[in-house]
Amino acid sequence: MSKLTIPIGPQHPALKEPECFIITVDGERICEANMRLGYNHRGIEKRCEEITYIQSAYLIERVCGICSHSHSTAFIQAVEEIAGLEVPKRGLYIRTLFGELERIHSHLLWLGVAGHEIGFDTLLMYSWRDREIVMDILAMVSGNRVNYGMNSIGGVKRDISPEQADAILKAMDDLEERTKYYIELGLQETTLIKRLSGAGSISYEDATRLGAVGPTARASKVDQDVRRDDPYAAYAELEFNVITDDHNDVYGRTLVRLGELMESYKLVRQLIKNMPDGPIRKKGPRKIPAGEAISRYEAPRGEDVHYVKANGTDKAFRVKVRAPTLANLSAVSKMLEGDYLADVPIVIAAIDPCFSCTDRMAVRNIRGGATEMHNPGSLRNFSIDWYRRRGIDFTDLNKKLMKRLERV
Amino acid sequence: MQRPGKMISEVLKHVGKTPATTNYPFEKAEMPEHFRGKLQFLPHRCKGCMLCTKDCPSEAIKIKKVGDKKFEAEIDLDRCIYCGQCVESCFIQALVMTTDFELAALNREDLKMTINEKNSPKPPAEEE
Ligand code: SF4
Ligand code: SF4
């Protein structure tokens, strides 16, 4: 049979974010999978060079809607390291607490999405209902469901009252009970096991070679977790297990995430129990001395890396974000090889992708060989030019649009 | 032991129960006490230091001088990302966040708020 190339995306019903997968199939089997990134470049890194650190913290938080706390913590940790700020213990504990609550909501979200991708929507409904418990907790303490805005340079902004701590503990009990049920479900439900086993297989060797991170790697027996290997915030004082699995497939990734949920409940209880008294923050300086730092953070999806270079002003000289999805993408190509076409949505979903968080753009000028970086404005001009060179002129359309806008 | 249809019992358990969703907007939704909603400006407290304008990540708030030690705030609710930085920056609590979250409007102009002494709540007596 001859080979056929199917482009999936950038706009496709099975994808929630704009990304393009170019899949070559031989019958139902995939022989090659390639992908193209960069459809949702937002110029966040560049923008961070133009706004102050205080403002950047909010922008960086919006790199990702699900792991907002991960990105902001990773960024702020780097800034604090450059400034040599020592964050009060209680601040670190609250920061860690939010990291774990975020992991809980992210993994429950993933469980629902995975259920949805394999046509098991009952699981989606129930796990998302249970996720509301932790969302309510997050909203109660931070004042918002997604972008918590808890981090500030030098600590956290909001303290946790004893009543809130009680509410969190109560929620953990409820969630633990529910998660136990999901684990039982994962171990017994035939549909789930049959559908997920063998899908998106990747061996230990390939996972390490391609640099997979987070639950994706841990499901292939790669025993790595930044929280344990390079402890930040309060993790050095906490006890928890790193969950690994040797199924190497989507089923393994499900079990790892469910196991991590149980560990997170344990961590949250420890954090509340051992939370020291004292201030939650130290006033951070507006100007950060020259220096650079790399900060690692175990986001729900894997290791998140931020690089910050300061030059002594109140604005960063350079900020670089490496979102966990980027590290997992080359593994996805490998996972898809040899799989069925129908497995594409669940295999992609199994790394819990956040493509829009991953998009950084470098435009390579092939003839000159130089690399140019673009911000939203220059990118817009670039695209207008690009089309004009191909005989499509948007000038008239633009004028019409402007007129319209003026009238409104 | 593998069992197909394991979730059926869970589903059946919920048959007689009330739905987990709420009947919003027919029933009012309550936000938690410290929710970050619509901003409220208290002009009698403002000293015009402009720290809020300087720190706002989305250029959503502007403070204008309208008289001797009198200030008015212009807040773009459609620009505001409800981060609470201005509340944090203001050292005399002239800005507070309310739990009001129902901010949809049909017209962009309706999302611009100008708050001055005339249209803001009367200051408590002890502060006069
Ligand atoms: S809440 Fe944030 S975005 Fe809104 S006005 Fe205040 S600082 Fe600006
Ligand atoms: S920070 Fe407070 S006092 Fe200063 S201008 Fe803003 S509202 Fe007024």
Coordinates of C-alpha atoms and ligand atoms in Angstrom, one line a residue:
Chain A
M1 CA 0.0 0.0 0.0
S2 CA 1.3 3.5 -0.8
K3 CA 2.1 5.9 2.0
L4 CA -0.2 8.8 2.7
T5 CA 0.6 12.0 4.5
I6 CA -2.1 13.5 6.7
P7 CA -1.7 17.0 8.2
I8 CA -3.5 17.3 11.5
G9 CA -3.8 20.9 12.6
P10 CA -3.0 23.7 13.2
Q11 CA -6.8 23.9 13.3
H12 CA -8.3 20.6 14.1
P13 CA -11.2 19.4 16.2
A14 CA -9.0 16.9 18.1
L15 CA -6.5 19.6 19.1
K16 CA -7.3 22.2 21.7
E17 CA -4.4 24.4 20.7
P18 CA -2.9 25.4 17.3
E19 CA -0.2 22.9 16.4
C20 CA 0.5 21.0 13.3
F21 CA 1.3 17.3 13.1
I22 CA 2.3 15.9 9.8
I23 CA 1.6 12.2 10.0
T24 CA 2.6 9.7 7.3
V25 CA 0.5 6.5 7.4
D26 CA 0.8 3.2 5.8
G27 CA -2.8 1.9 6.0
E28 CA -3.7 2.5 9.6
R29 CA -0.2 2.4 10.9
I30 CA 1.9 5.6 11.4
C31 CA 5.3 5.3 9.9
E32 CA 6.5 8.9 10.6
A33 CA 5.3 11.7 12.6
N34 CA 6.6 15.3 12.4
M35 CA 5.4 18.4 14.0
R36 CA 5.6 22.1 13.5
L37 CA 5.5 24.6 16.3
G38 CA 5.0 28.3 16.5
Y39 CA 1.4 29.0 15.7
N40 CA 0.8 30.8 18.9
H41 CA 3.8 32.9 19.5
R42 CA 2.9 35.7 22.0
G43 CA 6.3 37.4 22.5
I44 CA 6.2 37.0 26.2
E45 CA 10.0 36.7 26.6
K46 CA 10.6 39.9 24.7
R47 CA 7.8 41.7 26.5
C48 CA 9.5 40.8 29.8
E49 CA 12.5 42.9 28.8
E50 CA 10.3 45.9 28.5
I51 CA 8.4 45.8 31.7
T52 CA 9.5 45.7 35.3
Y53 CA 10.1 42.6 37.3
I54 CA 6.9 43.2 39.3
Q55 CA 4.9 43.4 36.1
S56 CA 6.8 40.5 34.5
A57 CA 5.7 38.2 37.3
Y58 CA 2.1 38.6 36.2
L59 CA 3.0 38.2 32.5
I60 CA 5.0 35.1 33.2
E61 CA 2.2 33.6 35.2
R62 CA 0.1 33.8 32.1
V63 CA 2.5 31.7 30.0
C64 CA 0.2 28.8 30.9
G65 CA -3.3 28.7 32.2
I66 CA -2.9 25.4 34.0
C67 CA 0.5 25.6 35.5
S68 CA 0.5 29.4 36.1
H69 CA 2.0 29.0 39.6
S70 CA 4.8 26.8 38.2
H71 CA 5.9 29.4 35.7
S72 CA 5.7 32.3 38.1
T73 CA 7.6 30.4 40.8
A74 CA 10.3 29.4 38.4
F75 CA 10.7 33.0 37.3
I76 CA 10.6 34.5 40.7
Q77 CA 13.0 31.9 42.1
A78 CA 15.5 32.9 39.5
V79 CA 15.0 36.6 40.3
E80 CA 15.4 36.0 44.0
E81 CA 18.6 34.1 43.4
I82 CA 20.1 36.9 41.5
A83 CA 19.0 39.4 44.1
G84 CA 20.3 37.1 46.9
L85 CA 16.9 37.3 48.7
E86 CA 16.2 34.9 51.4
V87 CA 12.5 34.1 51.4
P88 CA 10.9 33.5 54.9
K89 CA 10.1 29.9 55.7
R90 CA 6.4 30.4 55.8
G91 CA 6.4 32.0 52.4
L92 CA 8.3 29.0 51.0
Y93 CA 5.8 26.7 52.6
I94 CA 2.8 28.5 51.1
R95 CA 4.5 28.6 47.7
T96 CA 5.0 24.9 47.9
L97 CA 1.5 24.3 49.0
F98 CA 0.2 26.1 46.0
G99 CA 2.5 24.1 43.7
E100 CA 1.0 20.9 45.1
L101 CA -2.6 22.2 44.9
E102 CA -1.9 23.1 41.3
R103 CA -0.5 19.7 40.6
I104 CA -3.7 18.2 42.0
H105 CA -6.0 20.3 39.8
S106 CA -3.8 19.7 36.7
H107 CA -3.7 15.9 37.1
L108 CA -7.4 15.7 37.7
L109 CA -7.9 17.9 34.6
W110 CA -5.7 15.5 32.7
L111 CA -7.6 12.5 33.8
G112 CA -10.8 14.0 32.5
V113 CA -9.1 15.0 29.2
A114 CA -7.7 11.5 28.8
G115 CA -11.1 10.0 29.4
H116 CA -12.6 12.3 26.8
E117 CA -10.0 11.5 24.2
I118 CA -10.7 7.8 24.4
G119 CA -14.5 8.3 24.4
F120 CA -14.9 7.6 28.1
D121 CA -16.8 10.8 28.9
T122 CA -18.2 9.5 32.1
L123 CA -14.7 9.7 33.6
L124 CA -14.4 13.3 32.3
M125 CA -17.6 14.3 34.0
Y126 CA -16.7 12.8 37.4
S127 CA -13.1 13.8 37.5
W128 CA -13.9 17.4 36.5
R129 CA -16.6 17.5 39.1
D130 CA -14.1 16.4 41.8
R131 CA -11.5 18.9 40.4
E132 CA -13.9 21.7 41.5
I133 CA -13.1 20.9 45.1
V134 CA -9.5 21.9 44.6
M135 CA -10.4 24.8 42.4
D136 CA -12.6 26.2 45.1
I137 CA -9.8 25.9 47.6
L138 CA -7.5 27.8 45.2
A139 CA -10.1 30.5 44.7
M140 CA -10.7 30.8 48.4
V141 CA -7.1 31.3 49.3
S142 CA -5.7 33.2 46.4
G143 CA -8.8 35.0 45.1
N144 CA -8.8 33.5 41.6
R145 CA -9.3 30.1 40.1
V146 CA -6.4 30.0 37.6
N147 CA -4.0 32.9 37.9
Y148 CA -3.4 32.9 41.6
G149 CA -1.1 35.8 41.7
M150 CA 0.4 34.4 44.9
N151 CA 4.0 34.9 44.2
S152 CA 5.9 38.1 44.7
I153 CA 9.6 38.8 44.7
G154 CA 10.6 37.9 48.2
G155 CA 7.7 35.6 49.2
V156 CA 4.0 35.2 48.7
K157 CA 1.2 37.7 48.9
R158 CA -1.4 36.0 50.9
D159 CA -1.3 34.2 54.2
I160 CA -3.3 31.1 55.0
S161 CA -5.6 31.4 58.0
P162 CA -6.3 28.5 60.4
E163 CA -9.9 28.2 59.0
Q164 CA -8.5 28.0 55.4
A165 CA -6.0 25.4 56.5
D166 CA -8.9 23.3 58.0
A167 CA -10.8 23.7 54.8
I168 CA -7.8 22.5 52.8
L169 CA -7.3 19.4 55.0
K170 CA -11.0 18.6 54.7
A171 CA -10.8 18.9 50.9
M172 CA -7.7 16.6 50.8
D173 CA -9.7 13.9 52.6
D174 CA -12.5 14.1 50.1
L175 CA -10.1 14.2 47.1
E176 CA -8.1 11.3 48.5
E177 CA -11.2 9.1 48.7
R178 CA -12.1 10.0 45.2
T179 CA -8.6 9.4 43.9
K180 CA -8.6 6.0 45.5
Y181 CA -11.6 5.2 43.5
Y182 CA -10.0 6.4 40.3
I183 CA -7.0 4.2 41.0
E184 CA -9.2 1.2 41.5
L185 CA -10.9 2.2 38.3
G186 CA -7.6 2.4 36.5
L187 CA -6.6 -1.0 37.8
Q188 CA -9.9 -2.8 37.1
E189 CA -11.8 -1.1 34.3
T190 CA -11.3 -3.3 31.2
T191 CA -12.1 -0.5 28.7
L192 CA -9.5 1.8 30.2
I193 CA -6.8 -0.9 30.3
K194 CA -7.4 -2.2 26.9
R195 CA -7.6 1.2 25.2
L196 CA -4.6 2.7 26.9
S197 CA -2.2 -0.2 27.1
G198 CA 0.4 -0.2 24.3
A199 CA -0.6 3.2 23.0
G200 CA 2.2 5.6 22.6
S201 CA 4.9 3.2 23.8
I202 CA 8.4 4.6 24.5
S203 CA 11.2 2.6 26.0
Y204 CA 13.4 3.8 28.9
E205 CA 16.3 4.3 26.5
D206 CA 14.3 6.4 24.1
A207 CA 12.8 8.5 26.8
T208 CA 16.2 9.3 28.3
R209 CA 17.8 9.9 24.9
L210 CA 15.0 12.2 23.7
G211 CA 15.0 14.1 27.0
A212 CA 11.4 13.4 28.1
V213 CA 10.4 14.9 31.4
G214 CA 7.7 14.6 34.1
P215 CA 5.1 11.9 34.2
T216 CA 5.8 11.1 30.5
A217 CA 9.4 10.1 31.5
R218 CA 8.5 8.6 34.8
A219 CA 6.0 6.2 33.2
S220 CA 9.1 4.7 31.3
K221 CA 10.9 4.1 34.6
V222 CA 13.0 7.2 34.3
D223 CA 13.4 8.1 38.0
Q224 CA 13.7 11.8 37.9
D225 CA 11.9 14.6 39.7
V226 CA 13.3 18.0 40.3
R227 CA 11.5 18.2 43.7
R228 CA 13.7 15.4 45.0
D229 CA 16.8 15.8 42.8
D230 CA 17.3 19.5 43.1
P231 CA 14.9 20.6 45.9
Y232 CA 13.6 24.1 45.8
A233 CA 11.1 26.0 48.0
A234 CA 10.2 23.7 51.0
Y235 CA 10.7 20.3 49.3
A236 CA 13.9 19.5 51.0
E237 CA 12.0 19.2 54.3
L238 CA 9.2 17.1 53.0
E239 CA 8.8 13.4 52.6
F240 CA 7.4 12.0 49.4
N241 CA 7.9 9.3 46.9
V242 CA 8.7 9.7 43.2
I243 CA 6.2 7.6 41.4
T244 CA 7.5 5.6 38.4
D245 CA 6.0 2.9 36.3
D246 CA 7.3 0.4 33.8
H247 CA 4.3 0.2 31.4
N248 CA 6.0 2.7 29.1
D249 CA 2.7 3.6 27.5
V250 CA -0.3 5.9 28.1
Y251 CA -1.7 3.5 30.7
G252 CA 1.5 3.9 32.6
R253 CA 1.2 7.6 32.4
T254 CA -2.3 7.4 33.8
L255 CA -1.1 5.3 36.8
V256 CA 1.8 7.7 37.4
R257 CA -0.4 10.7 37.5
L258 CA -2.9 9.0 39.8
G259 CA 0.0 7.9 42.1
E260 CA 1.3 11.5 42.1
L261 CA -2.1 12.7 43.2
M262 CA -1.9 10.6 46.3
E263 CA 1.6 11.9 47.0
S264 CA 0.4 15.4 46.6
Y265 CA -2.3 14.9 49.2
K266 CA 0.4 13.6 51.5
L267 CA 2.6 16.7 50.8
V268 CA -0.3 19.1 51.4
R269 CA -1.0 17.6 54.8
Q270 CA 2.7 17.8 55.7
L271 CA 2.9 21.4 54.6
I272 CA -0.1 22.4 56.6
K273 CA 1.0 20.5 59.7
N274 CA 4.6 21.7 59.7
M275 CA 3.9 25.2 58.5
P276 CA 6.1 27.5 60.5
D277 CA 4.8 30.8 61.9
G278 CA 6.3 34.1 60.9
P279 CA 6.3 36.5 58.0
I280 CA 5.3 35.4 54.6
R281 CA 7.4 37.7 52.6
K282 CA 10.4 40.0 52.6
K283 CA 10.2 43.2 50.7
G284 CA 11.9 42.7 47.5
P285 CA 13.9 45.4 45.8
R286 CA 12.6 47.0 42.6
K287 CA 16.1 47.0 41.0
I288 CA 17.8 43.6 40.7
P289 CA 21.6 43.6 40.6
A290 CA 23.4 42.4 37.5
G291 CA 23.7 38.6 37.3
E292 CA 22.0 35.6 35.8
A293 CA 20.3 32.5 37.1
I294 CA 18.6 29.4 36.0
S295 CA 15.7 28.0 37.9
R296 CA 14.3 24.5 37.7
Y297 CA 10.8 23.6 38.8
E298 CA 8.8 20.4 38.7
A299 CA 5.6 21.5 37.0
P300 CA 2.7 19.0 36.7
R301 CA 3.8 18.3 33.2
G302 CA 7.5 18.0 33.9
E303 CA 10.6 20.1 34.5
D304 CA 10.1 23.8 33.7
V305 CA 13.3 25.8 33.2
H306 CA 13.5 29.6 33.4
Y307 CA 16.6 31.7 32.7
V308 CA 16.8 35.3 33.8
K309 CA 19.6 37.7 33.2
A310 CA 19.6 41.0 35.1
N311 CA 21.6 44.1 34.4
G312 CA 21.1 46.1 37.5
T313 CA 17.9 47.9 36.4
D314 CA 14.3 47.2 37.3
K315 CA 13.8 45.4 34.0
A316 CA 15.2 42.0 33.0
F317 CA 17.8 41.9 30.3
R318 CA 16.7 38.5 29.1
V319 CA 14.2 36.0 30.1
K320 CA 14.0 32.5 28.6
V321 CA 11.3 30.0 29.3
R322 CA 11.6 26.3 28.5
A323 CA 8.1 24.9 29.1
P324 CA 7.9 21.1 29.8
T325 CA 5.9 20.4 26.7
L326 CA 8.9 21.3 24.5
A327 CA 11.0 18.7 26.2
N328 CA 8.4 16.1 25.6
L329 CA 7.7 16.8 22.0
S330 CA 10.5 14.8 20.4
A331 CA 9.4 11.9 22.5
V332 CA 5.9 12.2 21.0
S333 CA 7.2 11.8 17.5
K334 CA 8.9 8.6 18.6
M335 CA 5.8 7.4 20.5
L336 CA 3.6 7.8 17.5
E337 CA 5.8 5.8 15.2
G338 CA 4.2 2.4 14.6
D339 CA 1.0 3.3 16.4
Y340 CA -2.4 3.4 14.9
L341 CA -3.8 6.6 13.5
A342 CA -6.7 6.5 15.9
D343 CA -4.2 6.7 18.8
V344 CA -2.9 10.1 17.8
P345 CA -5.3 12.2 20.0
I346 CA -4.7 10.2 23.2
V347 CA -0.9 9.8 22.7
I348 CA -0.6 13.6 22.2
A349 CA -2.9 14.2 25.1
A350 CA -0.9 11.8 27.3
I351 CA 2.0 14.2 27.6
D352 CA -0.5 16.8 28.8
P353 CA 0.6 19.2 26.2
C354 CA 0.6 22.9 26.5
F355 CA 1.6 24.0 23.0
S356 CA 0.9 27.6 23.4
C357 CA 3.2 27.8 26.4
T358 CA 5.9 26.2 24.3
D359 CA 5.8 28.5 21.4
R360 CA 9.0 30.6 21.1
M361 CA 9.8 31.7 17.7
A362 CA 13.1 32.1 15.9
V363 CA 12.9 32.9 12.2
R364 CA 15.9 31.6 10.4
N365 CA 17.0 33.4 7.3
I366 CA 18.2 30.5 5.3
R367 CA 20.2 32.4 2.7
G368 CA 22.1 34.5 5.3
G369 CA 22.0 31.8 7.9
A370 CA 21.5 34.4 10.7
T371 CA 18.8 34.0 13.3
E372 CA 16.4 36.8 13.8
M373 CA 14.1 37.1 16.8
H374 CA 10.7 38.8 16.4
N375 CA 8.3 40.5 18.8
P376 CA 4.6 40.8 18.0
G377 CA 5.0 44.1 16.2
S378 CA 7.9 43.2 14.0
L379 CA 6.3 39.8 13.3
R380 CA 3.1 41.6 12.1
N381 CA 5.2 43.7 9.7
F382 CA 7.1 40.6 8.6
S383 CA 3.8 38.8 7.8
I384 CA 2.5 41.8 5.8
D385 CA 5.7 41.9 3.9
W386 CA 5.7 38.2 3.3
Y387 CA 2.2 38.3 1.8
R388 CA 2.9 41.4 -0.3
R389 CA 5.9 39.7 -1.9
R390 CA 3.5 36.9 -2.9
G391 CA 1.1 39.4 -4.4
I392 CA -1.4 39.6 -1.6
D393 CA -1.9 43.0 -0.2
F394 CA -3.7 43.6 3.0
T395 CA -3.3 47.4 3.0
D396 CA -6.9 48.1 1.6
L397 CA -8.4 45.5 4.0
N398 CA -6.5 47.1 6.9
K399 CA -7.7 50.5 6.0
K400 CA -11.3 49.3 5.9
L401 CA -10.8 47.6 9.2
M402 CA -9.4 50.7 10.8
K403 CA -12.4 52.7 9.5
R404 CA -14.8 50.2 10.9
L405 CA -13.1 50.3 14.3
E406 CA -13.2 54.1 14.3
R407 CA -16.9 54.0 13.6
V408 CA -17.5 51.6 16.5
Chain B
M1 CA -9.3 -8.6 38.4
Q2 CA -10.6 -6.7 35.4
R3 CA -14.2 -5.7 35.1
P4 CA -15.9 -4.0 32.2
G5 CA -18.3 -1.3 33.1
K6 CA -16.9 -0.7 36.5
M7 CA -18.2 2.9 36.6
I8 CA -21.8 1.9 36.1
S9 CA -22.4 1.5 39.8
E10 CA -20.9 4.9 40.5
V11 CA -23.2 6.4 37.8
L12 CA -26.3 4.7 39.2
K13 CA -25.5 6.0 42.6
H14 CA -25.9 9.5 41.3
V15 CA -29.3 9.0 39.6
G16 CA -31.4 10.5 42.3
K17 CA -28.9 13.1 43.4
T18 CA -29.1 16.8 42.6
P19 CA -26.7 17.9 39.8
A20 CA -23.2 19.1 40.8
T21 CA -23.7 22.2 38.6
T22 CA -25.5 25.3 39.8
N23 CA -28.3 27.1 38.2
Y24 CA -26.3 30.3 37.5
P25 CA -27.4 33.0 36.4
F26 CA -30.9 32.2 37.8
E27 CA -29.3 31.6 41.1
K28 CA -26.7 34.1 42.3
A29 CA -23.2 32.8 42.5
E30 CA -21.2 33.8 45.6
M31 CA -17.6 34.4 45.3
P32 CA -15.2 33.7 48.1
E33 CA -14.5 36.6 50.5
H34 CA -11.1 37.5 49.2
F35 CA -12.0 37.2 45.5
R36 CA -10.2 39.5 43.1
G37 CA -13.0 41.2 41.3
K38 CA -13.9 44.7 40.1
L39 CA -11.7 47.4 41.6
Q40 CA -13.0 50.1 43.9
F41 CA -11.2 53.4 44.3
L42 CA -11.5 55.5 47.4
P43 CA -10.7 59.0 46.3
H44 CA -10.6 60.6 49.7
R45 CA -7.7 58.4 50.6
C46 CA -5.6 58.8 47.5
K47 CA -2.4 60.8 47.7
G48 CA -1.6 60.8 44.0
C49 CA 1.7 58.9 44.3
M50 CA 1.0 57.1 41.0
L51 CA 2.5 53.9 42.2
C52 CA -0.5 52.0 41.1
T53 CA -0.2 53.3 37.6
K54 CA 3.5 52.5 37.5
D55 CA 3.1 48.9 38.7
C56 CA 0.0 47.9 36.8
P57 CA 1.1 45.2 34.4
S58 CA -1.6 46.1 31.8
E59 CA -1.8 49.9 31.9
A60 CA -5.4 49.6 33.2
I61 CA -5.4 52.3 35.8
K62 CA -4.7 56.0 35.5
I63 CA -4.9 58.6 38.3
K64 CA -5.7 62.2 37.4
K65 CA -5.4 65.2 39.5
V66 CA -8.7 67.1 39.5
G67 CA -8.2 69.7 42.2
D68 CA -6.2 70.5 45.2
K69 CA -5.3 67.1 46.7
K70 CA -8.2 65.6 44.8
F71 CA -7.7 62.7 42.5
E72 CA -9.8 60.7 40.2
A73 CA -9.1 57.2 38.8
E74 CA -9.8 56.0 35.4
I75 CA -9.9 52.2 35.3
D76 CA -10.3 50.2 32.1
L77 CA -12.0 47.1 33.2
D78 CA -11.3 45.4 29.9
R79 CA -7.6 45.9 30.2
C80 CA -7.5 45.0 33.9
I81 CA -6.3 41.4 34.5
Y82 CA -7.5 41.5 38.2
C83 CA -4.1 40.7 39.5
G84 CA -4.3 43.0 42.5
Q85 CA -0.9 44.6 42.1
C86 CA -2.3 48.1 42.4
V87 CA -4.0 47.2 45.6
E88 CA -0.8 45.9 46.8
S89 CA 1.3 48.9 45.7
C90 CA -1.0 51.4 47.2
F91 CA 0.3 52.0 50.7
I92 CA -2.8 53.7 52.0
Q93 CA -5.4 51.3 50.8
A94 CA -7.0 53.8 48.4
L95 CA -7.8 50.8 46.1
V96 CA -9.7 47.7 47.1
M97 CA -10.9 44.7 45.2
T98 CA -14.6 43.8 45.5
T99 CA -16.1 40.4 44.8
D100 CA -18.1 41.7 41.9
F101 CA -17.3 39.5 38.9
E102 CA -20.3 40.1 36.6
L103 CA -18.6 42.6 34.3
A104 CA -19.7 41.7 30.9
A105 CA -20.8 44.6 28.7
L106 CA -22.1 45.0 25.2
N107 CA -20.0 48.1 24.6
R108 CA -16.4 48.6 25.2
E109 CA -17.0 52.1 26.5
D110 CA -19.1 50.7 29.3
L111 CA -16.0 49.1 30.7
K112 CA -14.3 52.4 31.3
M113 CA -14.8 53.5 34.9
T114 CA -14.1 56.9 36.1
I115 CA -14.3 57.2 39.9
N116 CA -14.0 60.4 41.7
E117 CA -15.4 62.0 44.9
K118 CA -18.8 62.5 43.3
N119 CA -19.6 58.9 42.4
S120 CA -17.8 56.9 45.0
P121 CA -19.1 55.8 48.4
K122 CA -19.0 58.4 51.1
P123 CA -15.9 58.1 53.3
P124 CA -16.5 56.9 56.9
A125 CA -16.9 59.8 59.3
E126 CA -13.6 59.2 61.2
E127 CA -11.6 59.8 58.2
E128 CA -13.1 63.1 57.2
Ligands
SF4_1 S1 -5.8 44.8 39.3 FE1 -3.8 44.6 38.2 S2 -4.4 45.0 36.0 FE2 -6.1 45.7 37.2 S3 -5.7 47.9 37.5 FE3 -4.8 46.8 39.3 S4 -2.7 46.4 38.8 FE4 -3.7 46.9 36.9
SF4_2 S1 -1.1 54.0 44.7 FE1 -2.9 54.6 46.0 S2 -2.3 56.7 46.7 FE2 -1.0 56.2 45.0 S3 -2.0 57.1 43.3 FE3 -2.6 55.0 43.4 S4 -4.5 55.0 44.5 FE4 -3.5 56.9 44.9

